[in-house]
Coordinates of C-alpha atoms in Angstrom, one line a residue:
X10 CA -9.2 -30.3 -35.7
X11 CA -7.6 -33.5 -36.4
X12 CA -4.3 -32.0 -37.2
X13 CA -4.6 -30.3 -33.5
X14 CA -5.8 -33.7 -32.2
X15 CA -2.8 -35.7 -33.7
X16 CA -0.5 -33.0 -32.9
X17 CA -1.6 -32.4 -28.7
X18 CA -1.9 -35.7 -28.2
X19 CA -5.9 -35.5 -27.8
X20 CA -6.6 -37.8 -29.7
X21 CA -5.4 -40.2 -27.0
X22 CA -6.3 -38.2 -23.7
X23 CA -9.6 -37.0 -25.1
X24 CA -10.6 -39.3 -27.6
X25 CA -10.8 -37.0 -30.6
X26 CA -10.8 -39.6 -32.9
X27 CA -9.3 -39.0 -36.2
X28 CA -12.4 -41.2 -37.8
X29 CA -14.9 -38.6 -36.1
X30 CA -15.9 -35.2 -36.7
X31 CA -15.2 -32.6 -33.5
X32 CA -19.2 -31.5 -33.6
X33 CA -21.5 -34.2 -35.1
X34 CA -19.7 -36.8 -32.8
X35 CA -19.1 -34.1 -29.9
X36 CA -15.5 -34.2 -29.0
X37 CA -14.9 -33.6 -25.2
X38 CA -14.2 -30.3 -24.9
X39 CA -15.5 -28.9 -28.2
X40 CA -18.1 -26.6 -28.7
X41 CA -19.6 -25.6 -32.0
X42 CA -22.2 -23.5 -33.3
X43 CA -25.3 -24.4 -35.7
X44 CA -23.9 -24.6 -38.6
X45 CA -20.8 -27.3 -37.8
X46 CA -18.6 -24.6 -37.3
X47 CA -16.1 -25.1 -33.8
X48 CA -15.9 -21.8 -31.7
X49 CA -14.3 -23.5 -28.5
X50 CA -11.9 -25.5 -27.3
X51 CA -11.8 -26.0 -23.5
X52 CA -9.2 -28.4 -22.8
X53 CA -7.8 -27.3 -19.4
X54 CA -6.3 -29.9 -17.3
X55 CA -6.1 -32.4 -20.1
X56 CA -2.8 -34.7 -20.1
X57 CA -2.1 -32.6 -23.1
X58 CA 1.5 -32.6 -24.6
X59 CA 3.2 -32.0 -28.2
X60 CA 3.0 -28.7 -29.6
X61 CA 0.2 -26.5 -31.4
X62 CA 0.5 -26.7 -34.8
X63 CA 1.3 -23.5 -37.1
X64 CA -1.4 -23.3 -39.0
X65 CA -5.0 -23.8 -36.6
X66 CA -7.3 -22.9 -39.5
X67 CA -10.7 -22.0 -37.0
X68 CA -12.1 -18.9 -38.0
X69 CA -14.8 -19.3 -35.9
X70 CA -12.8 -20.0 -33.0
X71 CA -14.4 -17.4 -30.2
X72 CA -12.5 -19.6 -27.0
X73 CA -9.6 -21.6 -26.6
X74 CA -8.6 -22.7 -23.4
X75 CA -5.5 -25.0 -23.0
X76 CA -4.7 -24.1 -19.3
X77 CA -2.6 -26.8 -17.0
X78 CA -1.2 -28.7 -19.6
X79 CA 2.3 -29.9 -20.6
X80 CA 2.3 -28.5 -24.0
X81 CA 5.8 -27.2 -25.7
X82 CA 7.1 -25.4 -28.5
X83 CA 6.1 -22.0 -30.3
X84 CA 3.3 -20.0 -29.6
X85 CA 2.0 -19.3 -33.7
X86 CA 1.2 -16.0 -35.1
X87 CA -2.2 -18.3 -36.8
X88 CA -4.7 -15.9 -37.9
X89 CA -7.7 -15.9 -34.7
X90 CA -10.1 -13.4 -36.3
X91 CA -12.8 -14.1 -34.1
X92 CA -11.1 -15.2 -30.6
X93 CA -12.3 -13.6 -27.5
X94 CA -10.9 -15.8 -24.8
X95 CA -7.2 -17.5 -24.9
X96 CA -5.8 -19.0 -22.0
X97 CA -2.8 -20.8 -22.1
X98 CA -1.2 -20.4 -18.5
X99 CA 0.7 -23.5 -16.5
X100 CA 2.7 -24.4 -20.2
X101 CA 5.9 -25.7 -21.3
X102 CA 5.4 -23.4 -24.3
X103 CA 9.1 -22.2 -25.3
X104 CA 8.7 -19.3 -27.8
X105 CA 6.0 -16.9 -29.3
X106 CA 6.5 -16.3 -33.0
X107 CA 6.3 -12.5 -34.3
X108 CA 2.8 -11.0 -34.6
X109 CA 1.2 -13.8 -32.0
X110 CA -2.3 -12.2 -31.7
X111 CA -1.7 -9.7 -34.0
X112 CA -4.7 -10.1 -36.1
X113 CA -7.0 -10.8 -32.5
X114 CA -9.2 -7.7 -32.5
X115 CA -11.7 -9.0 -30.7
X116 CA -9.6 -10.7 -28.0
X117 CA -10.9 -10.0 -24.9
X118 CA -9.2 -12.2 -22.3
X119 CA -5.4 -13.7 -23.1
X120 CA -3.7 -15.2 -19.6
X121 CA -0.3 -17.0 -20.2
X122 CA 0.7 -17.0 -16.6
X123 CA 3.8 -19.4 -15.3
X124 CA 5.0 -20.8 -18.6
X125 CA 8.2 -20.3 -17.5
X126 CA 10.2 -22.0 -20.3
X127 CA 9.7 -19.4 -22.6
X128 CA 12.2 -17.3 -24.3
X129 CA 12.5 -13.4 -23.9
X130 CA 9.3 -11.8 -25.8
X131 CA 8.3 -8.6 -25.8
X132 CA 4.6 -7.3 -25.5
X133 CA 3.3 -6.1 -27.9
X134 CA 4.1 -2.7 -29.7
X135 CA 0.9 -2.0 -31.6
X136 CA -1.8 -2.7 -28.6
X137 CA -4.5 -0.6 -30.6
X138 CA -5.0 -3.9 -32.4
X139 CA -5.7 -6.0 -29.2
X140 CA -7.7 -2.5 -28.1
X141 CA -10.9 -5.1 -27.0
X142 CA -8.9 -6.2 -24.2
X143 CA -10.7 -6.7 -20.7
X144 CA -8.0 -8.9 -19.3
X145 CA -3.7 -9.9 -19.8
X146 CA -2.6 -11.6 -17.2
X147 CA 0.8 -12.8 -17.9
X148 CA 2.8 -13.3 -14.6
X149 CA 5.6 -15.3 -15.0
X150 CA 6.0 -15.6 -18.6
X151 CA 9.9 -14.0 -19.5
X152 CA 8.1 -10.7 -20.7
X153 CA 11.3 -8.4 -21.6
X154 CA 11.2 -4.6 -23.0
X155 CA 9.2 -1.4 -21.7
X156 CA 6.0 -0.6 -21.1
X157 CA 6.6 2.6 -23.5
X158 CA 5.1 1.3 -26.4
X159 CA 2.3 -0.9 -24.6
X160 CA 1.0 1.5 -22.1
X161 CA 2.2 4.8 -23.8
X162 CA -1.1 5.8 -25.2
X163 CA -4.0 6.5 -23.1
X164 CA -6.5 5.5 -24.8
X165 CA -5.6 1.9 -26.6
X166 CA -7.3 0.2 -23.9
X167 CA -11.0 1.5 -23.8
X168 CA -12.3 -1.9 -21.3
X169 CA -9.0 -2.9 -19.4
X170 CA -9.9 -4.3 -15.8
X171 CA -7.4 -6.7 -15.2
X172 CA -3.5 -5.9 -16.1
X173 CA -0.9 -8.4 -14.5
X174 CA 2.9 -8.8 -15.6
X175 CA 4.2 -9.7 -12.0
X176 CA 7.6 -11.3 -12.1
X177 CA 8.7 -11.0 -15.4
X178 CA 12.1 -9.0 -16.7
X179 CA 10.5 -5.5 -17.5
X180 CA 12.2 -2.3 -17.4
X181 CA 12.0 1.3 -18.1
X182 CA 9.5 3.7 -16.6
X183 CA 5.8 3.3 -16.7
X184 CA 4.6 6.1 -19.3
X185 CA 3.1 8.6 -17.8
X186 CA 0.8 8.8 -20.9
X187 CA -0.6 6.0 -19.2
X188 CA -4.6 5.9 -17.5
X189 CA -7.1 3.9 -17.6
X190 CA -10.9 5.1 -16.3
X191 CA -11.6 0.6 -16.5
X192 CA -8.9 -0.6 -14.7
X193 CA -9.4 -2.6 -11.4
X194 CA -6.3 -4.0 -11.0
X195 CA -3.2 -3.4 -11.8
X196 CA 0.0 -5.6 -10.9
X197 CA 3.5 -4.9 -12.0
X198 CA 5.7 -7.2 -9.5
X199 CA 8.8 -8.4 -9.4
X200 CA 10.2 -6.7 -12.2
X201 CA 13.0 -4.3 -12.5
X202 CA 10.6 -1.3 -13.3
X203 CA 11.8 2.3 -12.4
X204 CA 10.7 5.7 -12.1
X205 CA 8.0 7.7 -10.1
X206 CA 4.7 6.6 -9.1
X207 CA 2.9 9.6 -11.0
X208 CA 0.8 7.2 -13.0
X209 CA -1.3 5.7 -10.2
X210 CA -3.0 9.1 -9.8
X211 CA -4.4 8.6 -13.5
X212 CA -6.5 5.4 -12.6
X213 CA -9.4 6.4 -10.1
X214 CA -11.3 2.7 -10.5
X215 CA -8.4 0.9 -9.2
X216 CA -9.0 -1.8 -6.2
X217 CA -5.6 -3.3 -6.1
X218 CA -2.4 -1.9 -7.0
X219 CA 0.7 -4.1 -6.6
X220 CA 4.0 -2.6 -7.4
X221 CA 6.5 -4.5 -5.0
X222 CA 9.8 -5.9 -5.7
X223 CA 10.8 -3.1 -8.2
X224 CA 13.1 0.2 -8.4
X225 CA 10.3 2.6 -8.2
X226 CA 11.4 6.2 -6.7
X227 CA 10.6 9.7 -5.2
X228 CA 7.5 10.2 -3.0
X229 CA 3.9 8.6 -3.3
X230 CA 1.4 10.3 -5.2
X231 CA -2.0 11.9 -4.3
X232 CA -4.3 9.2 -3.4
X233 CA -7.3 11.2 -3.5
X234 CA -9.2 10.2 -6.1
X235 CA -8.3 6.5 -5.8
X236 CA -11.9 5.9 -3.5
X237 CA -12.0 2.4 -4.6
X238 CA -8.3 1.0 -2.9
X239 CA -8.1 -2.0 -0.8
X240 CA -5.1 -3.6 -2.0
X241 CA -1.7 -1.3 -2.1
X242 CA 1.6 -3.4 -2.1
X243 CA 4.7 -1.1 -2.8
X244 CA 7.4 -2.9 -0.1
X245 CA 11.2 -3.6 -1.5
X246 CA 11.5 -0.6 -4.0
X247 CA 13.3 2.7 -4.0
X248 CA 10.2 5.1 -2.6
X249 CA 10.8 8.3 -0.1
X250 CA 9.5 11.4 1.2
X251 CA 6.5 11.1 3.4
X252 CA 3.3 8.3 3.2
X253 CA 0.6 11.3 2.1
X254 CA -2.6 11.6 4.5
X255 CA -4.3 11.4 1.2
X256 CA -3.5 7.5 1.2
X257 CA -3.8 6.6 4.8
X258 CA -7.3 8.0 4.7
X259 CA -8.7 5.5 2.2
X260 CA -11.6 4.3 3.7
X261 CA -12.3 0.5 2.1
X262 CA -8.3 -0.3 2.5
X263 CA -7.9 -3.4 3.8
X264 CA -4.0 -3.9 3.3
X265 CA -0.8 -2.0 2.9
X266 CA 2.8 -2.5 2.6
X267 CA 5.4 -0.1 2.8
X268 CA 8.7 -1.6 4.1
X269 CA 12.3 -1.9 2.6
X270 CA 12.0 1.7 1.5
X271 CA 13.3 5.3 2.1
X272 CA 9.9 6.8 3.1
X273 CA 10.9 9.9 5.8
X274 CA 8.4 11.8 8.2
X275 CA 6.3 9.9 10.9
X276 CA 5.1 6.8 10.9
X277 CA 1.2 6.7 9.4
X278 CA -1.3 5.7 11.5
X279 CA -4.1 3.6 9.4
X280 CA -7.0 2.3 10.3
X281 CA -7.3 -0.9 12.8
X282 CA -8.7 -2.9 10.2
X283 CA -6.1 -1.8 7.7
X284 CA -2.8 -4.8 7.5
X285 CA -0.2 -2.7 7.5
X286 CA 3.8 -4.0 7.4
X287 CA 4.7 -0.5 8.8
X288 CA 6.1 -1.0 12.1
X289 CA 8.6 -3.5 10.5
X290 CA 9.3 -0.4 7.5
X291 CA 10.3 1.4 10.8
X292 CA 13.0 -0.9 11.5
X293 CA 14.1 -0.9 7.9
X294 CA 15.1 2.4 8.5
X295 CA 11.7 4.3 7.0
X296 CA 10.2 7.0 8.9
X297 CA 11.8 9.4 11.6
X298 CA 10.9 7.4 14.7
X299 CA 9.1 3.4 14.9
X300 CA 6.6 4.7 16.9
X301 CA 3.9 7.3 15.3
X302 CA 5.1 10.2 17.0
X303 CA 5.8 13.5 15.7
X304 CA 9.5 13.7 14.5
X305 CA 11.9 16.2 15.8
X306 CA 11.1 19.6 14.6
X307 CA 15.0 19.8 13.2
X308 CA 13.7 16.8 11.8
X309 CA 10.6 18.2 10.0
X310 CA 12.4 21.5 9.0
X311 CA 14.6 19.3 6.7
X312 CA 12.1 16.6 5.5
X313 CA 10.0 20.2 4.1
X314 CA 14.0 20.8 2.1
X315 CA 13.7 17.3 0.9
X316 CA 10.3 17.9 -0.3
X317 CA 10.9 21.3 -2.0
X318 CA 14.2 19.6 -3.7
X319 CA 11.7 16.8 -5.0
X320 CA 13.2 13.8 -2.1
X321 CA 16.2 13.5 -3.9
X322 CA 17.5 9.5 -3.6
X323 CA 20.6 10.9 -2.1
X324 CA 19.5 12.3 0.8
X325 CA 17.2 10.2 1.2
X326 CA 19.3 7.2 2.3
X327 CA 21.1 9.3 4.8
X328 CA 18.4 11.3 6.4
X329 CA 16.9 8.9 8.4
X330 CA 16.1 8.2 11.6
X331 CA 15.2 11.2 14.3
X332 CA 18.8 13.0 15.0
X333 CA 20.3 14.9 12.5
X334 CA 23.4 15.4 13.7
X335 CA 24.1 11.9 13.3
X336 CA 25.8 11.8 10.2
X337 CA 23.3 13.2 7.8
X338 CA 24.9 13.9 4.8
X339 CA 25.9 17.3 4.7
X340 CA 24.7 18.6 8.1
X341 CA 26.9 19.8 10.4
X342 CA 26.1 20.6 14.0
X343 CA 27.9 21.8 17.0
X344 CA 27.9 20.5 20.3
X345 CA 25.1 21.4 21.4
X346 CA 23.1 19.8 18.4
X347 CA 23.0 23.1 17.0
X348 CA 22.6 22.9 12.8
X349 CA 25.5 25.2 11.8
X350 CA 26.3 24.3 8.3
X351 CA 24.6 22.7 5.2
X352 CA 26.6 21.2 2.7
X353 CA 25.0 20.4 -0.6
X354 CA 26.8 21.4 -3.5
X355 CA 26.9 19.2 -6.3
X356 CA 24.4 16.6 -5.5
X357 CA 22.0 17.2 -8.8
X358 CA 19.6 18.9 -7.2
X359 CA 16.5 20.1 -8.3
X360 CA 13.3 22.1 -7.1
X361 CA 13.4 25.4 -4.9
X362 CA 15.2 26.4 -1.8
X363 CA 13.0 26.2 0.7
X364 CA 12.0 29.0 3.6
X365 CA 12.5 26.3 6.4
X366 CA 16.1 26.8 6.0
X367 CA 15.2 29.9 8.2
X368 CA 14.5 27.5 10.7
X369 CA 17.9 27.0 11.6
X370 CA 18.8 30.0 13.8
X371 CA 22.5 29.3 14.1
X372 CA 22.9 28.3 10.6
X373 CA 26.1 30.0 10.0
X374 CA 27.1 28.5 6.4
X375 CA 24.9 27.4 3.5
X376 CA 26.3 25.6 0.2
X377 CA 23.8 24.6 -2.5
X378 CA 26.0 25.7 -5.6
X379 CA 26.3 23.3 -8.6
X380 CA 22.9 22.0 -8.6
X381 CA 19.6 22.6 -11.0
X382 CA 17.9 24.6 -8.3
X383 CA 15.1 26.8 -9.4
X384 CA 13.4 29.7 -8.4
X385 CA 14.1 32.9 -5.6
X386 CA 16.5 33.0 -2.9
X387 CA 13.7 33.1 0.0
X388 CA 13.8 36.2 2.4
X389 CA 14.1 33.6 5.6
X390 CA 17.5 32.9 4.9
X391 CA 18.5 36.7 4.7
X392 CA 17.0 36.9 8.0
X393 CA 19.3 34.3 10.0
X394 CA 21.5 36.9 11.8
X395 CA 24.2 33.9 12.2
X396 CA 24.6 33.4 8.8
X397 CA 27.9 34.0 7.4
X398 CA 28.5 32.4 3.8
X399 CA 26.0 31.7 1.3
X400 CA 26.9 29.9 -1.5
X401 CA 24.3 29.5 -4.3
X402 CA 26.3 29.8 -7.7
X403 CA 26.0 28.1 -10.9
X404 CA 22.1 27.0 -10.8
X405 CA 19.1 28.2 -12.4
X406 CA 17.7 30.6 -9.5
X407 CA 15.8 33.9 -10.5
X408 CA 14.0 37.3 -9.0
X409 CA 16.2 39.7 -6.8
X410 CA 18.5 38.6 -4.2
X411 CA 16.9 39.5 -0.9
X412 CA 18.8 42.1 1.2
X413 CA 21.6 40.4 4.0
X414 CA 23.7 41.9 6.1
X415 CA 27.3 43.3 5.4
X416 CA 29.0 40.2 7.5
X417 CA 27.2 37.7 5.0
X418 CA 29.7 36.6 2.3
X419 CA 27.6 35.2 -0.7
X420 CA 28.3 33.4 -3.9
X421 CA 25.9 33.9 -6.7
X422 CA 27.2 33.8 -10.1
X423 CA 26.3 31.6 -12.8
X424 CA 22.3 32.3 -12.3
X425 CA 22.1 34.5 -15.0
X426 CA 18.9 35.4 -14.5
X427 CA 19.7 36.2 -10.5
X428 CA 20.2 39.8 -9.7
X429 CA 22.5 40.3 -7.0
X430 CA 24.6 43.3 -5.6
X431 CA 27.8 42.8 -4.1
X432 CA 31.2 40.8 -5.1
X433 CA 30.6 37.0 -6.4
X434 CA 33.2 34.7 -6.1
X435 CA 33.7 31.5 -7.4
X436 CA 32.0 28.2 -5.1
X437 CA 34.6 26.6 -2.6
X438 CA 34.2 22.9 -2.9
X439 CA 34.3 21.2 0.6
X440 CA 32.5 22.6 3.7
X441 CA 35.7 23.3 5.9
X442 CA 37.2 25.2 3.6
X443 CA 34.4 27.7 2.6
X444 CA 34.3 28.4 6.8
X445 CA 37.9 28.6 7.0
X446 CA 37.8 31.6 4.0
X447 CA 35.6 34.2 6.3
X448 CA 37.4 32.9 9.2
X449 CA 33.9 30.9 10.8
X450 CA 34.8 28.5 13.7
X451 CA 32.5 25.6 13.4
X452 CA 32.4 22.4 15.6
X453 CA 32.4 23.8 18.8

């Protein structure tokens, strides 16, 4: 204790005098149990500077509690058999040595929030021996890595209720190994995290979720069994597809954001004493219309194709907005507003081929070759009498072409497990040229 007084400058801001002992002369700060042993040091706020020194030799230590402080220099791997409670946030701390808190079994809070000095660190890859944990709040603390190894197993944190990492340098995907039956909240901020939101499903206690200022993508989750919500912040990321019922329904939400994204459908309509940011996400250029009315039913047919392609990214930053004949990538329309072509080949699409392509009446060509689509040709499409090429080669479909009629040119090869009658030919790239070849007039 002397060596940490000498070496934190206490002995001047607290008085821990080197001629003293820390619990028969009761150092500020110090607690200690009955038989002289220390088990806390709560020195928050304390005009404390210098560094910690490498070897704190306190096996009894249970708290330590050096918050708001001016304190530099490594963060030691020293041996804290007993600690429950480390807080070190509002540091000048500048690096944390390998296997920091590696021997901490019984840690149960550690918050190291807004030292913002330190050097790149990763978290730690063998959690199961930190597996005590209640809270980690480290926001602001130049955390680098994944999550993989941290939150990959589902069941290294049995009594997790508070996780924060907000504005750090994090990257990667959340594992979807990932869930938590403890966890309150949850808040990944300002990072450069990616991926889908599929893990959110997996924590049914959660109150807040906070996921902003990230790369997340494809559509929200079921929000079903999430009861508990009042706090869902998911603004500035990569998110489409359409805000689920299952969410706005919550009933103790008390605030949502939702804009700078790609979300598609109408706008939702939450409760009155729900915050919501969504009429500015309307303006962003989320949802079909910035009022919450139903969206065009050309409008609808096509956010159901997104939905059965999984919202892929692509179209998602083009279908927006209420008209489709506006330059949505790959539609093409007549005068009239008619939908007479759809042009997606080669976008890396996955999922099935929706029936609401049926929809379309005066659909006259469809291109969807050179993608990863899955699953049968659907019998709406063989039943648009205006429907002259078809064009679904080189993907993974399956089952029995349905029956068309004798003016329908169609593609189909390289689906091997496809069976289809007829001559295959190979896929024309470029819309205008696949018309051209059965001599189809569009744009008139």
């Amino acid at each position: 204790m002397q060596t940490i007084a000498t070496s934190l400058g206490a002995d001047r801001a607290l008085g821990w005098r080197n001629d003293s002992s820390p619990c028969t002369d009761g150092w500020t700060g110090v607690a200690c149990n009955e038989r002289g042993r220390v088990t806390a040091i709560r020195a928050r706020n304390a005009s404390l500077n210098g560094t910690l020194p490498r070897d704190m030799a306190l096996p009894w230590l249970k708290e330590l509690d050096l918050r708001d402080n001016a304190i530099t220099g490594q963060l030691p791997s020293t041996v804290f058999l007993r600690l429950e409670r480390l807080r070190l946030d509002n540091n000048n701390f500048t690096s944390v040595a390998v296997g920091f808190l590696a021997a901490a079994k019984l840690l149960q809070v550690f918050t190291i929030s807004n030292n913002s000095q330190l050097q790149g660190w990763d978290l730690p890859n063998n959690p199961h021996t930190i597996g005590n944990l209640r809270d980690y709040i480290a926001n602001n603390a130049s955390i680098t890595g994944t999550l993989s190894r941290f939150l990959g197993s589902s069941n290294t944190f049995a009594a997790l209720d508070s996780l924060s990492l907000a504005n750090n340098r994090l990257t990667g995907e959340v594992p979807t190994t990932f869930s938590s039956r403890t966890l309150t909240h949850l808040d990944l901020s300002d990072n450069f995290l990616s991926g889908p939101l599929d893990f959110i499903a997996k924590l049914p206690e959660l109150e807040e979720l906070r996921l902003d200022r990230n790369s997340f993508t494809g559509p929200l989750p079921d929000f079903s069994g999430l009861w508990s919500l009042q706090v869902v912040t998911l603004a500035h990321n990569n998110l489409n597809g359409v805000v689920p019922a299952t969410l706005v329904r919550l009933r103790g939400l008390a605030s949502v954001t939702l804009r700078d994204n790609l979300f598609q459908g109408p706008v939702p309509v939450f409760a009155e004493s729900v915050q919501t940011d969504v009429a500015e996400a309307s303006l962003d250029g989320s949802f079909c219309r910035p009022q919450p009315r139903s969206c065009d039913n050309r409008v609808e047919s096509f956010i159901s194709i997104a939905g059965a392609l999984h919202y892929p990214q692509i179209l998602a930053m083009s279908w927006k907005g209420n008209h489709p004949c506006d330059g949505w990538l790959g539609i093409h329309c007549d005068k009239s507003g008619s939908i007479t072509g759809v042009n997606l080949c080669r976008l890396g699409l996955i999922g099935t081929i929706p029936p609401a392509f049926g929809d379309f009446k005066s659909l006259v060509v469809l291109l969807l070759a050179g993608n990863n689509i899955t699953g049968v040709v659907p019998r709406s499409i063989a039943g648009l009498q205006s429907l002259k090429v078809l064009d679904v080669s080189d993907n993974s479909l399956e089952g029995t072409m349905p029956r068309f009629q004798s003016t329908t040119m169609i593609w189909a090869e390289g689906n091997p497990n496809l069976a289809v009658s007829g001559t295959s030919q190979t896929c024309i790239s470029g819309f205008v040229v696949a018309a051209m070849t059965v001599i189809v007039v569009l744009f008139v």
